[in-house]
XYZ file of C-alpha atoms in Angstrom:
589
model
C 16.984 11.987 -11.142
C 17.094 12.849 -14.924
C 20.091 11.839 -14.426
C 19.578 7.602 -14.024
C 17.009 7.825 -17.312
C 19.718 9.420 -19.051
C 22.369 6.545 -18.206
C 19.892 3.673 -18.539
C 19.298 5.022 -22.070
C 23.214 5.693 -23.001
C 24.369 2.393 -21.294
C 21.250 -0.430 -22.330
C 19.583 0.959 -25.544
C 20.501 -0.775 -28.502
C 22.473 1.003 -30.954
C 20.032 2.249 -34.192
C 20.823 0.470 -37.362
C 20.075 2.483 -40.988
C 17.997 5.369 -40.465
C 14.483 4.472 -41.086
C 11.215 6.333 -41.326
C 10.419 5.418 -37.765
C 12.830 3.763 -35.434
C 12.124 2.756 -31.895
C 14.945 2.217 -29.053
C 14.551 0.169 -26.000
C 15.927 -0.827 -23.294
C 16.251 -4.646 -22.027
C 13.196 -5.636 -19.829
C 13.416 -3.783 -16.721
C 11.964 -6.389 -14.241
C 9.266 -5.580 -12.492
C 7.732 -7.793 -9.479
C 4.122 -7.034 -8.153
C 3.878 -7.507 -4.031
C 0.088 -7.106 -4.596
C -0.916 -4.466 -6.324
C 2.267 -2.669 -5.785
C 5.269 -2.749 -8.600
C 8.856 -3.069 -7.039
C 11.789 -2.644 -9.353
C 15.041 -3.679 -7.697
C 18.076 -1.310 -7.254
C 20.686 -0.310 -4.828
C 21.248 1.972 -2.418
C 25.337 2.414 -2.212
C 25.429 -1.069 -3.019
C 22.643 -2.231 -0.183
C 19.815 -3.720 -2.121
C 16.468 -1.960 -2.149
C 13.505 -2.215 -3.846
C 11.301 0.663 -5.336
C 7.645 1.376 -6.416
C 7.609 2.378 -9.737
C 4.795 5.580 -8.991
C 4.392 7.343 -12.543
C 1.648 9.293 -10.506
C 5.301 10.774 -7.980
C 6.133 13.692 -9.897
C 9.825 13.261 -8.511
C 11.897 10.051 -6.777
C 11.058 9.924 -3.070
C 11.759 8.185 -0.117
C 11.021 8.664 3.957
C 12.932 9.973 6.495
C 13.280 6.543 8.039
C 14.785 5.167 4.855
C 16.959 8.358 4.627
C 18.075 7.105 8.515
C 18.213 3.321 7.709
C 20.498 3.718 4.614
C 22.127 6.287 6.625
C 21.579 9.539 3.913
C 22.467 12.764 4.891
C 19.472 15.417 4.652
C 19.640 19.058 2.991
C 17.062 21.225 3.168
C 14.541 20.906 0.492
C 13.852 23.952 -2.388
C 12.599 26.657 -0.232
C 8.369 26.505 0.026
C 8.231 23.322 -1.787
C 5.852 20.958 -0.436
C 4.404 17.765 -2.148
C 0.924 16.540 -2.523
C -0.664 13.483 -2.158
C -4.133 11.510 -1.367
C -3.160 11.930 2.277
C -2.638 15.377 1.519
C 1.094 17.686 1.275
C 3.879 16.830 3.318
C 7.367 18.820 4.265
C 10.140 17.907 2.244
C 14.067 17.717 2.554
C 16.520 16.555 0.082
C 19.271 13.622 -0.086
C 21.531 12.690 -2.657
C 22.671 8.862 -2.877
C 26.171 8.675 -3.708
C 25.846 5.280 -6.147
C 22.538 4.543 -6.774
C 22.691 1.311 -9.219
C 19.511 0.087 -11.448
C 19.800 -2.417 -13.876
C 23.357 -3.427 -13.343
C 24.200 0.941 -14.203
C 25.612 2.787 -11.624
C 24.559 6.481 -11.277
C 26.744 9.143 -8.677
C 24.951 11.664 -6.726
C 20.960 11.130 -7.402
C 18.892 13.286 -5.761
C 15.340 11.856 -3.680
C 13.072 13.956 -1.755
C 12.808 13.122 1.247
C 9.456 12.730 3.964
C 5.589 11.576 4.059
C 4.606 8.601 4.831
C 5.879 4.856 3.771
C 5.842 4.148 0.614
C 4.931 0.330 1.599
C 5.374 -2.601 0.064
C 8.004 -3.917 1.719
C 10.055 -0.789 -0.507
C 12.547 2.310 0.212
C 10.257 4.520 -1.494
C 9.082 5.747 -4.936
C 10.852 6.026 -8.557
C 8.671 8.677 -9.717
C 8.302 10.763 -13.001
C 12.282 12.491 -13.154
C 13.147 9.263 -13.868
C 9.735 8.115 -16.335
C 9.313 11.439 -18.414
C 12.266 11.519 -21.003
C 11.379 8.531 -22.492
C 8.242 6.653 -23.812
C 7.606 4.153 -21.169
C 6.020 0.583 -21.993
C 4.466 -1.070 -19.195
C 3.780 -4.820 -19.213
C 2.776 -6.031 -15.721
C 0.910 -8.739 -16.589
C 4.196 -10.014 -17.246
C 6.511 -8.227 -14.552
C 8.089 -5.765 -16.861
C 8.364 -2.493 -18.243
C 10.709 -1.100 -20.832
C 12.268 2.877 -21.978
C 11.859 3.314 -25.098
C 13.224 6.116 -27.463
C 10.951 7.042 -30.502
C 12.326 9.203 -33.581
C 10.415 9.955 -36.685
C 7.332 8.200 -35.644
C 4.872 11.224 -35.046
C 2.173 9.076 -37.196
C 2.828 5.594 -36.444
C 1.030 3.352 -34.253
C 3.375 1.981 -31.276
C 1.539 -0.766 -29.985
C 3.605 -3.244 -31.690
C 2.630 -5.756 -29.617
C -0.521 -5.742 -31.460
C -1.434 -9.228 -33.031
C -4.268 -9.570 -35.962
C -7.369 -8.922 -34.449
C -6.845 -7.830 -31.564
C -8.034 -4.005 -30.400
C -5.980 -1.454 -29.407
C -7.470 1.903 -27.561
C -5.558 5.224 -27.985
C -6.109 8.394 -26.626
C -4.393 11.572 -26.436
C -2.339 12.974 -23.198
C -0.851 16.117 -21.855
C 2.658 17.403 -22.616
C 4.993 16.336 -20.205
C 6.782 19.956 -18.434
C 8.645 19.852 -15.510
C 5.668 22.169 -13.614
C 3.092 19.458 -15.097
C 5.014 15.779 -15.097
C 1.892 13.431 -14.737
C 0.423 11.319 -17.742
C -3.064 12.827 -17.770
C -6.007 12.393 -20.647
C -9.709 12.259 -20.618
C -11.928 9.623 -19.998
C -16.195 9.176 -18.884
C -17.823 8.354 -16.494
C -21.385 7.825 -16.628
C -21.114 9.961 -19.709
C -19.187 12.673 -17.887
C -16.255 13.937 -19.094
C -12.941 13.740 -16.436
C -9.547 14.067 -16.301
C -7.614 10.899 -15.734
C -4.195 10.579 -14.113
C -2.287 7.296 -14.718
C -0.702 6.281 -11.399
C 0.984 2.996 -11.083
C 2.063 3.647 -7.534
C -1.852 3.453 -6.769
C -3.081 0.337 -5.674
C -6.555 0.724 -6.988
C -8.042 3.250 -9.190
C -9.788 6.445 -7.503
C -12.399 8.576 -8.535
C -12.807 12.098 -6.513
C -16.405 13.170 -4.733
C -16.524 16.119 -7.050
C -15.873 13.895 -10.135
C -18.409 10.878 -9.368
C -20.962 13.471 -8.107
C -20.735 15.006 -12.016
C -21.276 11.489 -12.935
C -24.671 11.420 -10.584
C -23.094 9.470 -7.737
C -22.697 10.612 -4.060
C -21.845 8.953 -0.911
C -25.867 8.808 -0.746
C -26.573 6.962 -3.416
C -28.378 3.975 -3.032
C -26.054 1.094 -2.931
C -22.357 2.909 -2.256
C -20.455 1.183 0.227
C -18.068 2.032 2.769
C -15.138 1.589 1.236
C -12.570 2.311 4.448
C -9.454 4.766 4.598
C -6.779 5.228 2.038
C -3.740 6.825 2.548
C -0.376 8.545 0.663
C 2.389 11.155 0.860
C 0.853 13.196 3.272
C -0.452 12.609 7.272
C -4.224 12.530 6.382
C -6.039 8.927 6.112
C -8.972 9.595 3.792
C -12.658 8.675 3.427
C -13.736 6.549 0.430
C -16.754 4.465 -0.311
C -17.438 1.641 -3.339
C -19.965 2.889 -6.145
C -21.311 1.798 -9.061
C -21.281 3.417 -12.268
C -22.690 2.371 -15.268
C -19.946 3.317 -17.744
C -16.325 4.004 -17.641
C -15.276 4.911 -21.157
C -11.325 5.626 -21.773
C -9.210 6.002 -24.854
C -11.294 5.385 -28.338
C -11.762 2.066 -28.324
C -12.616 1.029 -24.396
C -15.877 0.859 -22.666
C -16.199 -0.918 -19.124
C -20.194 -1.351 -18.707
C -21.446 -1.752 -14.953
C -18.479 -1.586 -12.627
C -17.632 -0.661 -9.352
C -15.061 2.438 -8.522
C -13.634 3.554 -5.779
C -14.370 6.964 -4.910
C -13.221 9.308 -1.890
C -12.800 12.902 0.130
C -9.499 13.838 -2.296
C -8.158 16.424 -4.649
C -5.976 15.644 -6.998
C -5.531 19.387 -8.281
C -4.916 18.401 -12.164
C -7.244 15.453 -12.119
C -10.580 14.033 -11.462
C -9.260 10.093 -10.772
C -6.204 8.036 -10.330
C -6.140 5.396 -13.149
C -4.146 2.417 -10.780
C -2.228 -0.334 -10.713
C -5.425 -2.550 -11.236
C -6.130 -0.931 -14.690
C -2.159 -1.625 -15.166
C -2.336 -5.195 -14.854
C -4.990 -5.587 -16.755
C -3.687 -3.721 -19.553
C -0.564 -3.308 -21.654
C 0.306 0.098 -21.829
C 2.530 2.175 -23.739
C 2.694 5.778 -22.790
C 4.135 7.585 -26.057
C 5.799 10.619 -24.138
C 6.865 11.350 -28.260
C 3.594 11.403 -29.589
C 1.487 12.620 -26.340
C -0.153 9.530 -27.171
C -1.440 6.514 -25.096
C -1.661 3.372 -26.095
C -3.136 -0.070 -24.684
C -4.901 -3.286 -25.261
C -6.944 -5.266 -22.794
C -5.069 -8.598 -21.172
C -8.564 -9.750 -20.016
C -10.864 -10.227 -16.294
C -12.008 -7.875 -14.102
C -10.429 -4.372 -14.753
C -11.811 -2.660 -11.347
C -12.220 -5.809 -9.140
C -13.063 -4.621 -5.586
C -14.221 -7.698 -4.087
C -12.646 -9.091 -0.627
C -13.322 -12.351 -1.680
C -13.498 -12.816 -5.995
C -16.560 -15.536 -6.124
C -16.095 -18.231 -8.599
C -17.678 -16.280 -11.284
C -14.656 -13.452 -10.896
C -12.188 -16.424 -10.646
C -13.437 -17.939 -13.784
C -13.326 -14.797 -15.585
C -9.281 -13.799 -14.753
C -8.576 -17.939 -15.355
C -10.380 -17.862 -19.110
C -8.313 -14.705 -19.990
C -5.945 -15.466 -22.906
C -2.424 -15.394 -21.931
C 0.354 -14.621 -24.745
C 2.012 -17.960 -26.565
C 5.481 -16.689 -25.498
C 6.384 -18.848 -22.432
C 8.868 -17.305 -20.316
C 12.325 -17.506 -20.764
C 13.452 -18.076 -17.202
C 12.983 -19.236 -13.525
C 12.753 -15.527 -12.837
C 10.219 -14.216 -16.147
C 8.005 -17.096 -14.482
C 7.790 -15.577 -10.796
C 7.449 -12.070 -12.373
C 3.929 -13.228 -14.233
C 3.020 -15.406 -10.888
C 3.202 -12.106 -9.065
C 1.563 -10.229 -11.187
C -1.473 -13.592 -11.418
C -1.620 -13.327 -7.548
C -2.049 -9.491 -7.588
C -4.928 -10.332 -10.402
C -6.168 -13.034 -8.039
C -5.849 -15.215 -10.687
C -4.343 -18.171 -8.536
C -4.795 -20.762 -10.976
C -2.127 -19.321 -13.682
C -0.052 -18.000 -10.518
C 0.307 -21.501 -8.951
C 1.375 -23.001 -12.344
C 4.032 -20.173 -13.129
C 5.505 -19.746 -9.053
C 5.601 -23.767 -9.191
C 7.588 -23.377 -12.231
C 9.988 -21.169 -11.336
C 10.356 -23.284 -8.165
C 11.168 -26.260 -10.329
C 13.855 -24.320 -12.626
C 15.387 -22.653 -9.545
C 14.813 -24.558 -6.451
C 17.135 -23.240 -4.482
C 15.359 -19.398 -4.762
C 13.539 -19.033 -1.653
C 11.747 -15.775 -3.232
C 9.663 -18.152 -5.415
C 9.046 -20.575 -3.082
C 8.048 -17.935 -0.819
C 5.761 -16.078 -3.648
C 4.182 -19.164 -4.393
C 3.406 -19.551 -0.378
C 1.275 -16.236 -0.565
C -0.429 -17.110 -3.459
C -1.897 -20.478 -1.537
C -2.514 -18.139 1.616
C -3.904 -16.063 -0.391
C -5.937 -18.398 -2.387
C -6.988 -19.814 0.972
C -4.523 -23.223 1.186
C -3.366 -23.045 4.572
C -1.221 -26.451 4.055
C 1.038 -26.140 1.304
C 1.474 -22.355 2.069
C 3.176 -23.180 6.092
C 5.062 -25.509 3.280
C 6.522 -23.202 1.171
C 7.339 -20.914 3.959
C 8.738 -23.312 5.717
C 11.150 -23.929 2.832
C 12.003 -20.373 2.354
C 12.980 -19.733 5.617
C 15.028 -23.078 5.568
C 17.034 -22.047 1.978
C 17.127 -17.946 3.869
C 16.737 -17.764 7.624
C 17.080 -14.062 7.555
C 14.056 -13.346 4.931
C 11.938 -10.977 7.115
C 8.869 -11.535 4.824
C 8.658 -15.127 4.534
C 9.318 -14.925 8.922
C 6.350 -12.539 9.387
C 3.722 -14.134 6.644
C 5.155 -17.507 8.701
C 3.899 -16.216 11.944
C 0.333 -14.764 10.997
C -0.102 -18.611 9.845
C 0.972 -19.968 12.936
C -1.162 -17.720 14.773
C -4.136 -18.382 12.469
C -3.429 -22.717 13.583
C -3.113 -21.720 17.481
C 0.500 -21.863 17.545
C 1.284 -19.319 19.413
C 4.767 -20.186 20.564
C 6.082 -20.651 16.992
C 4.299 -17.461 15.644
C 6.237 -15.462 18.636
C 9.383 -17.232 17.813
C 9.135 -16.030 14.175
C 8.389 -12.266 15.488
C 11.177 -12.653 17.663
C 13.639 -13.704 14.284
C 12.115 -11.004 12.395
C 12.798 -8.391 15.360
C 16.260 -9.431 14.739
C 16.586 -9.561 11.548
C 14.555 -5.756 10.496
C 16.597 -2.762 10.286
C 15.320 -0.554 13.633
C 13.733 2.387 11.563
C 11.888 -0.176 9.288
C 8.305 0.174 8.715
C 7.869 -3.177 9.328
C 7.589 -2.737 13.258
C 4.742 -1.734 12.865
C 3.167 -4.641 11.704
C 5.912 -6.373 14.561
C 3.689 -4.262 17.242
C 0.336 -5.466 16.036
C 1.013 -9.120 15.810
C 3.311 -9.021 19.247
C -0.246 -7.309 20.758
C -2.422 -10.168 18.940
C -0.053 -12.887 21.020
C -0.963 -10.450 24.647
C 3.041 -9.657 24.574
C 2.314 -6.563 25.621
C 6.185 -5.217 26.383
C 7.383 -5.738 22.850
C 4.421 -4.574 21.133
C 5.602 -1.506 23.413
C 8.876 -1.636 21.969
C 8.342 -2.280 18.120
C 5.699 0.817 18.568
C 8.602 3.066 20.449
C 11.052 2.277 17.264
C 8.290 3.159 14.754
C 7.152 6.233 16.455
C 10.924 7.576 16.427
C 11.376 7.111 13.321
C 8.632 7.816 11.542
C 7.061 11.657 12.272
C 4.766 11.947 9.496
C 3.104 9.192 8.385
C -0.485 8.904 8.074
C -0.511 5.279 10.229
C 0.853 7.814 13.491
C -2.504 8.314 14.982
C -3.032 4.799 15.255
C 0.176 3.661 16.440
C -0.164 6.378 19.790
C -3.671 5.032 20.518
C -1.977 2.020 20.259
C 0.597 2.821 22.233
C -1.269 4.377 24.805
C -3.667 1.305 25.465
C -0.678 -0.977 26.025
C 0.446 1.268 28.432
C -2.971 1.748 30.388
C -3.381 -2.077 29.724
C 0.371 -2.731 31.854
C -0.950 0.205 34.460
C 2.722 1.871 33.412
C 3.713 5.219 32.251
C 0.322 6.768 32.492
C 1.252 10.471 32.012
C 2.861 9.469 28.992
C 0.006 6.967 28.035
C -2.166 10.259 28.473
C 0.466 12.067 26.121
C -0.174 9.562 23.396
C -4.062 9.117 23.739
C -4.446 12.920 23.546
C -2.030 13.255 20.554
C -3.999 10.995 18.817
C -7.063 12.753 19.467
C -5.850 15.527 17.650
C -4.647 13.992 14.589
C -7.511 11.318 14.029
C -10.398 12.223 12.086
C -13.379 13.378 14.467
C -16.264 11.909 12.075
C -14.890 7.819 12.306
C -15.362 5.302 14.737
C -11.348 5.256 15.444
C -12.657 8.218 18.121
C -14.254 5.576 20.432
C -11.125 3.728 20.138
C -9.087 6.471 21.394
C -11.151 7.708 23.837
C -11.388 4.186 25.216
C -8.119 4.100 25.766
C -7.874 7.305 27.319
C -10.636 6.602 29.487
C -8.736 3.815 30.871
C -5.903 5.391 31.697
C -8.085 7.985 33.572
C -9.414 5.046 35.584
C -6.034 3.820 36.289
C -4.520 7.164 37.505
C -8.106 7.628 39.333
C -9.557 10.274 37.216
C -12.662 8.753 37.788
C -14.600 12.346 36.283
C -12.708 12.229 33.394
C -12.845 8.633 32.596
C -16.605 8.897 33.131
C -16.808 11.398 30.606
C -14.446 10.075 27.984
C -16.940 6.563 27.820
C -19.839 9.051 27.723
C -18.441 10.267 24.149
C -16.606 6.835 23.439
C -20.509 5.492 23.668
C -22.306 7.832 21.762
C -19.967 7.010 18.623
C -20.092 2.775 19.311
C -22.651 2.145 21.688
C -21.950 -1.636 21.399
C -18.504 -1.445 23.382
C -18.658 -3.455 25.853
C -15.250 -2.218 27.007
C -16.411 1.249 27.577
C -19.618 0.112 29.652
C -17.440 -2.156 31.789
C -14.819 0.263 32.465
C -17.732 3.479 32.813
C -19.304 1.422 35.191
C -16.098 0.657 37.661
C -15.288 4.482 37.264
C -19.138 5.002 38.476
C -19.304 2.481 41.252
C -15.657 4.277 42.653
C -17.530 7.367 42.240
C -19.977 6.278 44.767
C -22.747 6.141 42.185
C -23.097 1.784 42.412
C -26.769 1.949 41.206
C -25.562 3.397 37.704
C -22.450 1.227 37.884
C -23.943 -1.930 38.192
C -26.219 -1.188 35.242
C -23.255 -0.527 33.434
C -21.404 -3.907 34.590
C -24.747 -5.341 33.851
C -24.950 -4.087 30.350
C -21.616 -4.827 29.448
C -22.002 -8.676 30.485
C -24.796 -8.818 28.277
C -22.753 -7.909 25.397
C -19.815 -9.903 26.087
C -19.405 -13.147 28.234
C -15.427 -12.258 28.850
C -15.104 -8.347 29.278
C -15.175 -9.239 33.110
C -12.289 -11.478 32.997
C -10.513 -9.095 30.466
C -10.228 -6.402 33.091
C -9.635 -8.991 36.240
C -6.887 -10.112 34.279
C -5.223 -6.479 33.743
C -6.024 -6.250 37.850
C -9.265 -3.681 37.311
C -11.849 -4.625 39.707
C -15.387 -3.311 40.305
């Protein structure tokens, strides 16, 4: 996709004037709108609108092979051997080339994507990665939802940051050449005094540190006071371990220093690099990678840099609120969402509230703003003017499948169960059938006990997507709506055992699975089996109710009613309604 740089640059960059000693070309502001702490650029797909995460950390455009269906691609095998890695580790590729793919109002024939892995997310079609990044110097400006390609001649000793007001500090450091066998943006940084290699990766969410690379530092998954820090997941099928640490130092470029903050860091390799440097850093940075210099440049916006709270305490808040913001005001309706997005990805709801409720003002007819400034609320935990601005998104744009599903979780959340299913059933509608949006669809259908189109949104997503890391998850799920319905048990047994094999043997998702399959086993009156399946569910969460209830009806049919009842016993202890839970699927004792 060298190909789209190279017509951005001949069609938007603004003709040089006199030769100078140094001149700079750019292009226009390429928009850029954070869903979270995920950058979307908008383009189009043979004229269908789609939306992309810029991932500098992609060493080449990609999307999946559900988008490749949904869009209706054709596939071609990919370069013989050629696999891609990722923190989920290396997925199978093919290739697809889009006949018009459009950014920026330029229309480009015949781009090639890779094609497979998992989703990128976000709500996107997949990844703009570094084929379309490395030809150029690339600014990067998230704070205010926008980056820029830039052309630099003559300007091997000149300082780029031009941004740069009296004053203020700028940190450079130096990075690798850019090749086509090494495409990243890589440099070194500390940690804890320890030198490592840093990749900058705006397609990840948060910054990552590897095992090997924090246990240099003097931190291990031992140390007193990491966290659990759940699963994260990428290209490839894996889900991986991390944990939450902290580290006394994280020193980057020649002028940065972060003193006493908490990393990320987890079971990956990253083969030329010790951490992902993420979208978090991003937005809390302007950064100008100087491809022409092999030169990085940024200066700090302000707040938390690495902020891995749940819930930012007042403290945090006040800290991202007090950040000085730059005197130039937006120019439009739009340039005001942008920096709203990129406040509620900061959780910095104060500035985000003022700058979405602007935009709403200057365009109130958008139901995008109105609907951005609805998450921020949710977000910033204001249940009552969020239902508002949903509401009034969905009124100016029936058919806006984001604004119908954040709608719904709402509902649900105030007991209004009939209007949360009749926004799933609009957004069921409305979502193309390979989207990866069904699976969120199954999950909230199975939160409302609709048990037969959970089934169905988990059937679509299955089909269509082979490889993604979520798959494990969605056939336990599958399987337990099956066993729950009594219907289909061979296949229910099918999915339960296929996602024993691909889940992770060391988490607690095990006991999940295996109470599933143990139920089935009850149902088809495997009573043995079932038995033995709680046995090992047990060991892993001995506080399952669930798996004591249903161990002890597979006892008690086994004729052993002393060890049954203790069972039944011990499960009613631990929960007042796992009786009534299986009466109602029609399980008896």
């Amino acid at each position: 996709m060298g190909a789209v740089a190279v017509a951005l640059m001949a069609a938007l960059l603004s003709p040089p004037g006199a030769r100078a000693a140094c001149t700079v070309a750019k292009t226009p502001d390429l928009p850029i709108v954070m869903s979270g702490m995920r950058p979307l650029i908008t383009a189009k797909i043979n004229d269908v609108d789609a939306q992309f995460i810029l991932d500098s950390g992609a060493f080449f455009s990609m999307i999946s092979s559900a988008t490749a269906a949904q869009f209706k691609l054709r596939l071609e095998p990919g370069p013989r051997g050629l696999t891609v890695r990722g923190v989920g580790g290396t997925s199978e590729i093919s290739l697809t080339r889009v006949k018009v793919f459009t950014i920026a109002g330029v229309q480009i024939h015949d781009v090639e994507f890779l094609v497979g892995g998992s989703e990128a997310g976000g709500g996107s079609a997949g990844m703009l990665g570094q084929n379309f990044l490395e030809r150029w110097d690339v600014e990067y400006d998230f704070a205010k939802g926008v980056m820029r390609l830039l052309h630099a001649e003559d300007c091997k000793r000149r300082n780029l940051a031009y941004w740069v007001t009296p004053g203020q500090s700028v940190s450079m450091m130096d990075i690798d050449s850019i090749t086509p066998a090494a495409p990243h943006t890589i440099g070194t940084a500390f940690i804890n005094g320890a030198k490592i290699r840093v990749m900058f990766d705006t397609g990840a969410d948060t910054s990552i540190i590897s095992l090997k690379a924090a246990a240099r530092a003097g931190v291990t998954p031992q140390t007193p006071g990491v966290l659990d820090g759940g699963y994260s997941s990428g290209i490839g099928r894996r889900r991986v371990k991390t944990y939450i640490a902290n580290f006394s130092s994280f020193k980057i470029g020649d002028a940065e220093e972060i003193k006493n903050t908490r990393l990320r860091i987890g079971e990956m390799d990253f083969l030329d690099a010790d951490m992902l440097v993420g979208a978090d850093f991003f937005l809390s940075h302007h950064v100008y990678v100087a491809n022409s210099q092999r030169r990085l440049y940024f200066t700090y916006n302000g707040g938390p840099v690495f902020n891995l709270e749940r819930a930012v305490d007042a403290a945090v808040r006040a800290d991202v609120a007090d950040a000085p913001r730059s005197s130039d005001e937006p120019a439009d309706a739009a340039a005001y969402a942008r920096r709203g997005a990129a406040s509620t990805g900061r959780r910095d709801y104060a500035h985000a509230l003022a700058d979405l409720t602007r935009a709403c003002e200057l365009s109130p007819n958008e139901a995008e703003y109105f609907y951005q400034r609805g998450v921020a609320y949710w977000e910033n935990s204001q249940s009552v003017p969020a239902m508002a601005d949903f509401n009034r998104a969905i009124e100016l744009q029936p058919d806006y499948l984001s604004a119908r599903m954040s709608r719904s979780e709402l509902l649900m959340g105030n007991k209004d169960e009939p209007g949360a299913v009749a926004d799933l059933d609009a957004a069921d509608r409305i979502a193309p059938k390979q989207a990866d949006i069904r699976y969120t669809l199954a999950q909230l259908y199975r939160r409302t006990d609709r048990l037969g189109p959970a089934l169905v949104q988990y059937d679509l997503w299955i089909t269509n997507h082979p490889d993604d890391s979520k798959m494990a998850q969605a056939l336990s799920a599958r399987c337990w709506l099956r066993a729950l319905q009594g219907q289909e048990l061979d296949q229910a047994l099918s999915d339960c055992n296929a996602a024993y094999r691909r889940v992770d043997k060391s988490t607690r998702a095990v006991a999940g699975i295996l109470d599933g399959r143990g139920l089935v086993r009850l149902r088809m009156g495997d009573y043995d089996k079932a038995v033995l399946d709680y046995d090992d569910s047990l060991k892993i969460n001995p506080d399952s109710a669930w798996a004591f209830y249903g161990r002890g009806i597979a006892k008690i049919r086994l004729k052993k009613n002393t060890q049954g009842e203790a069972d039944l016993a011990q499960a009613s202890t631990m929960s007042s309604t796992v009786a009534d839970d299986f009466k109602r699927r029609g399980i008896s004792p």
